[in-house]
mmCIF file of C-alpha atoms in Angstrom:
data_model
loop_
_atom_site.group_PDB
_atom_site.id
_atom_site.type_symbol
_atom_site.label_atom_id
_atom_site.label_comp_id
_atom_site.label_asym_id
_atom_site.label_seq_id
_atom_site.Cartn_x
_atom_site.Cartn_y
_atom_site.Cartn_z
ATOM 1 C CA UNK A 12 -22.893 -7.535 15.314
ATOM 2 C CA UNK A 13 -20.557 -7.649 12.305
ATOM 3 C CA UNK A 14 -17.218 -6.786 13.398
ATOM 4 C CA UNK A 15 -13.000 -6.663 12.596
ATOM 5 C CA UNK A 16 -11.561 -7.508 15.720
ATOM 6 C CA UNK A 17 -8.194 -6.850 16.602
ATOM 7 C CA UNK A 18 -5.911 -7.090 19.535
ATOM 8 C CA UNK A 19 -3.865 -5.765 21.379
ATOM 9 C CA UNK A 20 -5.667 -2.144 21.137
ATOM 10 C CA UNK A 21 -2.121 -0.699 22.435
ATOM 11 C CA UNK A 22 1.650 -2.284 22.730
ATOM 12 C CA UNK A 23 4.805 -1.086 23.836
ATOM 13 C CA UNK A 24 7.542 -2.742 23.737
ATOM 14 C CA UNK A 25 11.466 -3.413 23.121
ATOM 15 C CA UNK A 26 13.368 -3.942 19.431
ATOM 16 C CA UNK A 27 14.049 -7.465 18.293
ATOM 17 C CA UNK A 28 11.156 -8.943 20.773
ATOM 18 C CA UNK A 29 8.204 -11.005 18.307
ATOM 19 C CA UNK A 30 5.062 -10.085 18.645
ATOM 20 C CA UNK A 31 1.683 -11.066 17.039
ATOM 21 C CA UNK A 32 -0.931 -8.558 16.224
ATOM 22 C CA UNK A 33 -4.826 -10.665 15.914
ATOM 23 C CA UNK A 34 -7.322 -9.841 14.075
ATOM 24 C CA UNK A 35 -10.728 -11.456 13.550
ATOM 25 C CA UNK A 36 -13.794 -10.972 11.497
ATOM 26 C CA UNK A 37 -17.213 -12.835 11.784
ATOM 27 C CA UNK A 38 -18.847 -11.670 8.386
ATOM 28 C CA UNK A 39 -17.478 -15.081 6.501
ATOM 29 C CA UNK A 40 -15.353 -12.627 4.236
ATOM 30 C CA UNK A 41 -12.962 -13.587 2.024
ATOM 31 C CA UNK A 42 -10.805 -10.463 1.461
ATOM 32 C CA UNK A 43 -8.399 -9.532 4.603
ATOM 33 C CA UNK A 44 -5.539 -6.829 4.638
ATOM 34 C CA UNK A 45 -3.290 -5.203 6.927
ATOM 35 C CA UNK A 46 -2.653 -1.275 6.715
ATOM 36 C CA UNK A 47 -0.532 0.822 9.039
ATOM 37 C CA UNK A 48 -1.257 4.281 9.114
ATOM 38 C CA UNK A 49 1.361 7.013 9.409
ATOM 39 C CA UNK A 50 1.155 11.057 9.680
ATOM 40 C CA UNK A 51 1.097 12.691 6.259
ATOM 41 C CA UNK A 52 1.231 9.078 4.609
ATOM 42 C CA UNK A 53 -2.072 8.125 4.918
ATOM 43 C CA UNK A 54 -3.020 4.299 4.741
ATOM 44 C CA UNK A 55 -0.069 2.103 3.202
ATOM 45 C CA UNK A 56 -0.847 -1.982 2.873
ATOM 46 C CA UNK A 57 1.370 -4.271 4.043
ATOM 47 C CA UNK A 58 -0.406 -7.739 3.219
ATOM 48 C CA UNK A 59 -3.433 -8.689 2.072
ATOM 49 C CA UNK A 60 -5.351 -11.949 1.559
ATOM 50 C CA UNK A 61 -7.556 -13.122 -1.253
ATOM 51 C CA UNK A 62 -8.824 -16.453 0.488
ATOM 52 C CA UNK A 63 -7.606 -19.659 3.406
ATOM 53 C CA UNK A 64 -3.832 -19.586 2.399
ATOM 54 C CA UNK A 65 -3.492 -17.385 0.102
ATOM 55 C CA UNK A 66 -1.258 -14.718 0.665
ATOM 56 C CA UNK A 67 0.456 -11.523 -1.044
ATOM 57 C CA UNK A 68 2.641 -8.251 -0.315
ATOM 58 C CA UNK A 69 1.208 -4.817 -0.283
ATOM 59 C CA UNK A 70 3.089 -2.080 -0.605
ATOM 60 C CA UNK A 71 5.212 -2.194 2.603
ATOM 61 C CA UNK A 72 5.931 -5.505 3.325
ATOM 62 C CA UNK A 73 9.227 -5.503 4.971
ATOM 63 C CA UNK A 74 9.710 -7.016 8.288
ATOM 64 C CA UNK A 75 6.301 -7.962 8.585
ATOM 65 C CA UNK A 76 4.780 -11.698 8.403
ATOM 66 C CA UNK A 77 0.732 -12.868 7.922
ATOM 67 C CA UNK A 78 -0.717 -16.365 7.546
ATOM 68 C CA UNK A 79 -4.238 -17.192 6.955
ATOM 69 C CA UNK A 80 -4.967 -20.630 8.031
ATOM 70 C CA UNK A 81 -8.598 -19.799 9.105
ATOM 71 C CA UNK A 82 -10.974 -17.678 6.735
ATOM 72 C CA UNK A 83 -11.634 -15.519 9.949
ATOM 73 C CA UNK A 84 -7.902 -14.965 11.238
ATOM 74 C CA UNK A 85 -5.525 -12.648 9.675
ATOM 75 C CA UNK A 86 -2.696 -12.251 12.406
ATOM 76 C CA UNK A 87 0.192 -9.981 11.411
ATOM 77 C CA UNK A 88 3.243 -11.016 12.953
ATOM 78 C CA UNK A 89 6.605 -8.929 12.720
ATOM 79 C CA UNK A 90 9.239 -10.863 13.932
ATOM 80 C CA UNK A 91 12.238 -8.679 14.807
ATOM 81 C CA UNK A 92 10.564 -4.993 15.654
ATOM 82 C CA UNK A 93 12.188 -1.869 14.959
ATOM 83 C CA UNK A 94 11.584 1.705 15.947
ATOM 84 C CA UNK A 95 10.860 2.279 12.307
ATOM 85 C CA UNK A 96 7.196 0.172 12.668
ATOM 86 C CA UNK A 97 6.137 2.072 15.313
ATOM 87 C CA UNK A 98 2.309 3.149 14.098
ATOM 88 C CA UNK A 99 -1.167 2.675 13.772
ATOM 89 C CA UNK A 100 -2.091 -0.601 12.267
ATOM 90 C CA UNK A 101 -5.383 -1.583 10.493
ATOM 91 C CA UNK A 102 -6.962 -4.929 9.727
ATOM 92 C CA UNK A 103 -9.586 -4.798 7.687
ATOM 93 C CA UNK A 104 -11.779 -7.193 5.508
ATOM 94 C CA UNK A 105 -14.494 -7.495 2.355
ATOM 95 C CA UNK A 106 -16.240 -9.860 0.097
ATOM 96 C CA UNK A 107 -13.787 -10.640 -2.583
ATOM 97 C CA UNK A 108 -15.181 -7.770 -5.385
ATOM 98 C CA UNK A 109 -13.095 -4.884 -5.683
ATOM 99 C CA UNK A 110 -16.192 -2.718 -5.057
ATOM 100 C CA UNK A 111 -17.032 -3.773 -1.635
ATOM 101 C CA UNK A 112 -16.180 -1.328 0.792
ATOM 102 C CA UNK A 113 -13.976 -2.504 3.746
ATOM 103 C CA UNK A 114 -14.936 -3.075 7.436
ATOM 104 C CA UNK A 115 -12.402 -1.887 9.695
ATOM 105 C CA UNK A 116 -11.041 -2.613 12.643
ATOM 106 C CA UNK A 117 -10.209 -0.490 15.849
ATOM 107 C CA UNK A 118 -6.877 0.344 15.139
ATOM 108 C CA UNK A 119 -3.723 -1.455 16.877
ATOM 109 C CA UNK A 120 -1.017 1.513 18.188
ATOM 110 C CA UNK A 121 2.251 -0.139 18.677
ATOM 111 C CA UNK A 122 5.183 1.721 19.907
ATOM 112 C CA UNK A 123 8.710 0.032 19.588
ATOM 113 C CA UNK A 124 11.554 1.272 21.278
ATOM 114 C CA UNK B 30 -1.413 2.636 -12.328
ATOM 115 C CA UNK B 31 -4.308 3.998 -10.061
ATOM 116 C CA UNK B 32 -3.752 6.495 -7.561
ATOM 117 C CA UNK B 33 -5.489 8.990 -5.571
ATOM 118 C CA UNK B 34 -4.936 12.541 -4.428
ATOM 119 C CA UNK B 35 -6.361 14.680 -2.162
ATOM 120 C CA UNK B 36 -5.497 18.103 -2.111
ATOM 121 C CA UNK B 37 -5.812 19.583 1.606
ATOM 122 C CA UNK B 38 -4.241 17.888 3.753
ATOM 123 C CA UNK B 39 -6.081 20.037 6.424
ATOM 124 C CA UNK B 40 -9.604 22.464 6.137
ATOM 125 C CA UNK B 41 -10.921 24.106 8.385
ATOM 126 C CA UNK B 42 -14.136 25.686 8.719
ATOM 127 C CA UNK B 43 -16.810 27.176 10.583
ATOM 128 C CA UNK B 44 -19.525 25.296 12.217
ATOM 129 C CA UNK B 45 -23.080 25.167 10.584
ATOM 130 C CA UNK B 46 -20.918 26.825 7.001
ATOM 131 C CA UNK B 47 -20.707 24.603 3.918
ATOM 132 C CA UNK B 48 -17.307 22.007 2.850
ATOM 133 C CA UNK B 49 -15.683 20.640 0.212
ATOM 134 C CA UNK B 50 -13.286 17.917 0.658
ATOM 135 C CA UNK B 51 -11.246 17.211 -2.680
ATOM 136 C CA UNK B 52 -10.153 14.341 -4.240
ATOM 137 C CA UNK B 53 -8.573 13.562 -7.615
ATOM 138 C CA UNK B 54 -8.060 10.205 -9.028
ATOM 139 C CA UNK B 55 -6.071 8.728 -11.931
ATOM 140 C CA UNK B 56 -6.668 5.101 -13.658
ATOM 141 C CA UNK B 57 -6.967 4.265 -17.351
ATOM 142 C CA UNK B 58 -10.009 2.433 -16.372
ATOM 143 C CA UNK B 59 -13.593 2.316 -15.049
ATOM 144 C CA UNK B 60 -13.041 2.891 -11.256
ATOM 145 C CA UNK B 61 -14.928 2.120 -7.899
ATOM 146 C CA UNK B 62 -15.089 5.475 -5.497
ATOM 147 C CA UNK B 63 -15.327 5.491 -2.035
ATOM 148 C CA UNK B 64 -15.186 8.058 0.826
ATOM 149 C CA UNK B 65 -13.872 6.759 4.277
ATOM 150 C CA UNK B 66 -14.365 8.510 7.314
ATOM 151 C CA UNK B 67 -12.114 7.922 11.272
ATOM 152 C CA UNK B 68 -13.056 9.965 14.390
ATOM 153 C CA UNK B 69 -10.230 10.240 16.633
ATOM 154 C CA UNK B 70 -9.411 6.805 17.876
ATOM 155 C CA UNK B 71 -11.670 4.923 16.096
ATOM 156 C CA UNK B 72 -11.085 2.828 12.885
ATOM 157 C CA UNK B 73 -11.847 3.680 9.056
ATOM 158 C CA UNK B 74 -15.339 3.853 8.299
ATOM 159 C CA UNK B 75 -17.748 4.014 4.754
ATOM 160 C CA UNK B 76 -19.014 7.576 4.497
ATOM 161 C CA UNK B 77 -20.269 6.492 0.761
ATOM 162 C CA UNK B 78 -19.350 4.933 -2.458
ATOM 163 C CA UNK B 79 -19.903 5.314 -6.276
ATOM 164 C CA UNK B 80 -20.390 2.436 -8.134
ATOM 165 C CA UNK B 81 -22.187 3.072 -11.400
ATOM 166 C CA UNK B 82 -25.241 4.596 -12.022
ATOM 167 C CA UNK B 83 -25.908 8.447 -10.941
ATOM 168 C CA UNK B 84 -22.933 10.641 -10.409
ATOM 169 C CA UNK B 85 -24.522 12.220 -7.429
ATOM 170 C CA UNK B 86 -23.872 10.110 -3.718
ATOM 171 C CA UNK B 87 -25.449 10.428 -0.762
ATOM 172 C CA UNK B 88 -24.093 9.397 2.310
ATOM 173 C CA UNK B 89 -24.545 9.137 5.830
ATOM 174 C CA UNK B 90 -24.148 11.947 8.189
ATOM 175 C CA UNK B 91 -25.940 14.305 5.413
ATOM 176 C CA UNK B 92 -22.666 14.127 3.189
ATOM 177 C CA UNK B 93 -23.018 13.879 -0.649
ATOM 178 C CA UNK B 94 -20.132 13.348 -3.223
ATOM 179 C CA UNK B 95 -20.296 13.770 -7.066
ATOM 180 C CA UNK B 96 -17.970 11.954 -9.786
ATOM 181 C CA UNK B 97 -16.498 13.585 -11.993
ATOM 182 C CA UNK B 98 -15.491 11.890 -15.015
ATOM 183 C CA UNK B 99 -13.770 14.050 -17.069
ATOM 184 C CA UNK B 100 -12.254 15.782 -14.367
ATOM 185 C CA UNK B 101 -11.521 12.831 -12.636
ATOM 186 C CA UNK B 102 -12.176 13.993 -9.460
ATOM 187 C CA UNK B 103 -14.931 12.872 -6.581
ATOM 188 C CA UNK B 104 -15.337 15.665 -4.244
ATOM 189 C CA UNK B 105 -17.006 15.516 -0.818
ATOM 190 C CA UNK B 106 -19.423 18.091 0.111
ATOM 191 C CA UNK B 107 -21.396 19.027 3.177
ATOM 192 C CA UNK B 108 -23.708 21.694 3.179
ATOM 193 C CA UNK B 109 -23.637 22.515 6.768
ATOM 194 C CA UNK B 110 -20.813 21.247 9.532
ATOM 195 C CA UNK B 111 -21.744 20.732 13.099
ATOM 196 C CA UNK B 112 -18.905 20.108 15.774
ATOM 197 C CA UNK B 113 -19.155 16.248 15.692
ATOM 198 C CA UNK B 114 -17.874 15.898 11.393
ATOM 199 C CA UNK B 115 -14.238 16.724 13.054
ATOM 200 C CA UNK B 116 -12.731 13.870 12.084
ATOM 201 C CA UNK B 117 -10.029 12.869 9.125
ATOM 202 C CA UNK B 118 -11.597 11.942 5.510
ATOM 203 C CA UNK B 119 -10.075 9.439 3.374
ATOM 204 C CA UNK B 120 -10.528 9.230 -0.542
ATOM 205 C CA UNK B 121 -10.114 6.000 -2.354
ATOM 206 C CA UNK B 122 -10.413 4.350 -5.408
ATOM 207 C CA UNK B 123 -10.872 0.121 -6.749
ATOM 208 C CA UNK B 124 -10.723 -0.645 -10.267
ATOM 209 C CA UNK B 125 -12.692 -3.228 -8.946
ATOM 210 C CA UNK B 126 -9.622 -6.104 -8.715
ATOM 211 C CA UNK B 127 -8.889 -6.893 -5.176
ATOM 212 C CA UNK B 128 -6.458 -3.328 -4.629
ATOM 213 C CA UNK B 129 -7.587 -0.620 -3.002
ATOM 214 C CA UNK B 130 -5.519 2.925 -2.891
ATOM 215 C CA UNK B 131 -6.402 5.012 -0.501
ATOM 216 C CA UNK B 132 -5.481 8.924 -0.451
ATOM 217 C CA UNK B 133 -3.373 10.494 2.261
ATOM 218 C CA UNK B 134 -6.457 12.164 4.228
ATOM 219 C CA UNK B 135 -7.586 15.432 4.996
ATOM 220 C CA UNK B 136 -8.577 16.666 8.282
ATOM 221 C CA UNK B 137 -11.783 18.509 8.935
ATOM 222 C CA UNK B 138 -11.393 20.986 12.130
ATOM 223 C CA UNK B 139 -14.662 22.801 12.231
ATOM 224 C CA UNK B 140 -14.423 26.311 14.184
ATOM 225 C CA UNK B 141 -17.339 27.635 16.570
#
């Protein structure tokens, strides 16, 4: 079944503690991007990634992190959370054509306190 | 730049009556439409998408959307709601480069 996976589903934790955010797809796309989603702001990207190591900000990059070492992995990493990144996040991923729709994942709710 | 808008942020409507979700979009090019929807606690999801050819979309679910051109716009319709389309609808719009704008979503609460 073709699929984003992503993990953890749910998170709570503490300011200033790392954590990684996974997210796998098996549909050998190219395209990968992280959203988070916020009341009354809809979706905003953070990162996206064209290919295996390649890399660029979205429109709300700060204090996040990506790397894309496998064409199937796109973890999002924030380093140092704060309250202010408490959401909904989104991975999501295409073929590399700007008029394939996306495949979502289940959503990622992280909570930072 | 591109950019989408969608004008309710909320509609809601009686079950088994007719909607119409709204969505403008602005670009100085040829543009790639899509309509998303995400029941509650689920993930985004293609309702359908305009690519080229008739300006009339069907979808799944028995939704159809229509592009616009000269009004730029790409409204969702629905001529009958039943209980399960309550769920939050999400314009966007590609000019067909690797960026994708999404609108801020409108939620459908459908009324028995």
């Amino acid at each position: 079944e073709a699929q984003v996976t992503q993990n953890p589903r749910y998170l709570i934790t503490v300011t200033g503690k790392k954590l990684t955010v996974t997210c796998s797809q098996n549909m050998n796309h190219e395209y990968m991007s992280w959203y988070r989603q916020d009341p009354g702001l809809g979706l905003r990207q953070i990162y996206y990634s064209m290919n295996v190591e390649v890399t660029d900000k979205g429109d709300v990059p700060e204090g996040y992190k990506v790397s894309r070492k496998e064409k199937r992995n796109f973890p999002l990493i924030l380093e140092s959370p704060s309250p202010n990144q408490t959401s909904l996040y989104f991975c999501a991923s295409s073929f590399r054509q700007g008029h394939q729709p996306q495949h979502f994942g289940d959503g990622t709710r992280l909570s930072i306190l | 730049a591109q950019s989408v808008t969608q004008l309710d942020s909320q509609v809601p409507v009686f079950e088994e009556a007719p909607v119409e979700l709204r969505c403008n979009y602005s670009s100085s090019v040829s543009v790639y439409l899509f309509w998303y929807v995400q029941y509650p606690n689920q993930g985004l999801q293609l309702l359908l998408k305009y690519l080229s050819g008739s300006t009339l979309v069907k979808g799944i679910n028995g939704f159809e959307a229509e592009f616009n051109k000269s009004q730029t716009s790409f409204h969702l319709r629905k001529p009958s709601v039943h209980i399960s389309d309550t769920a939050e609808y999400f314009c966007a719009v590609s000019e067909g480069d690797d960026k994708i704008i999404f609108g801020k979503g409108t939620r459908l609460h459908i009324l028995p």
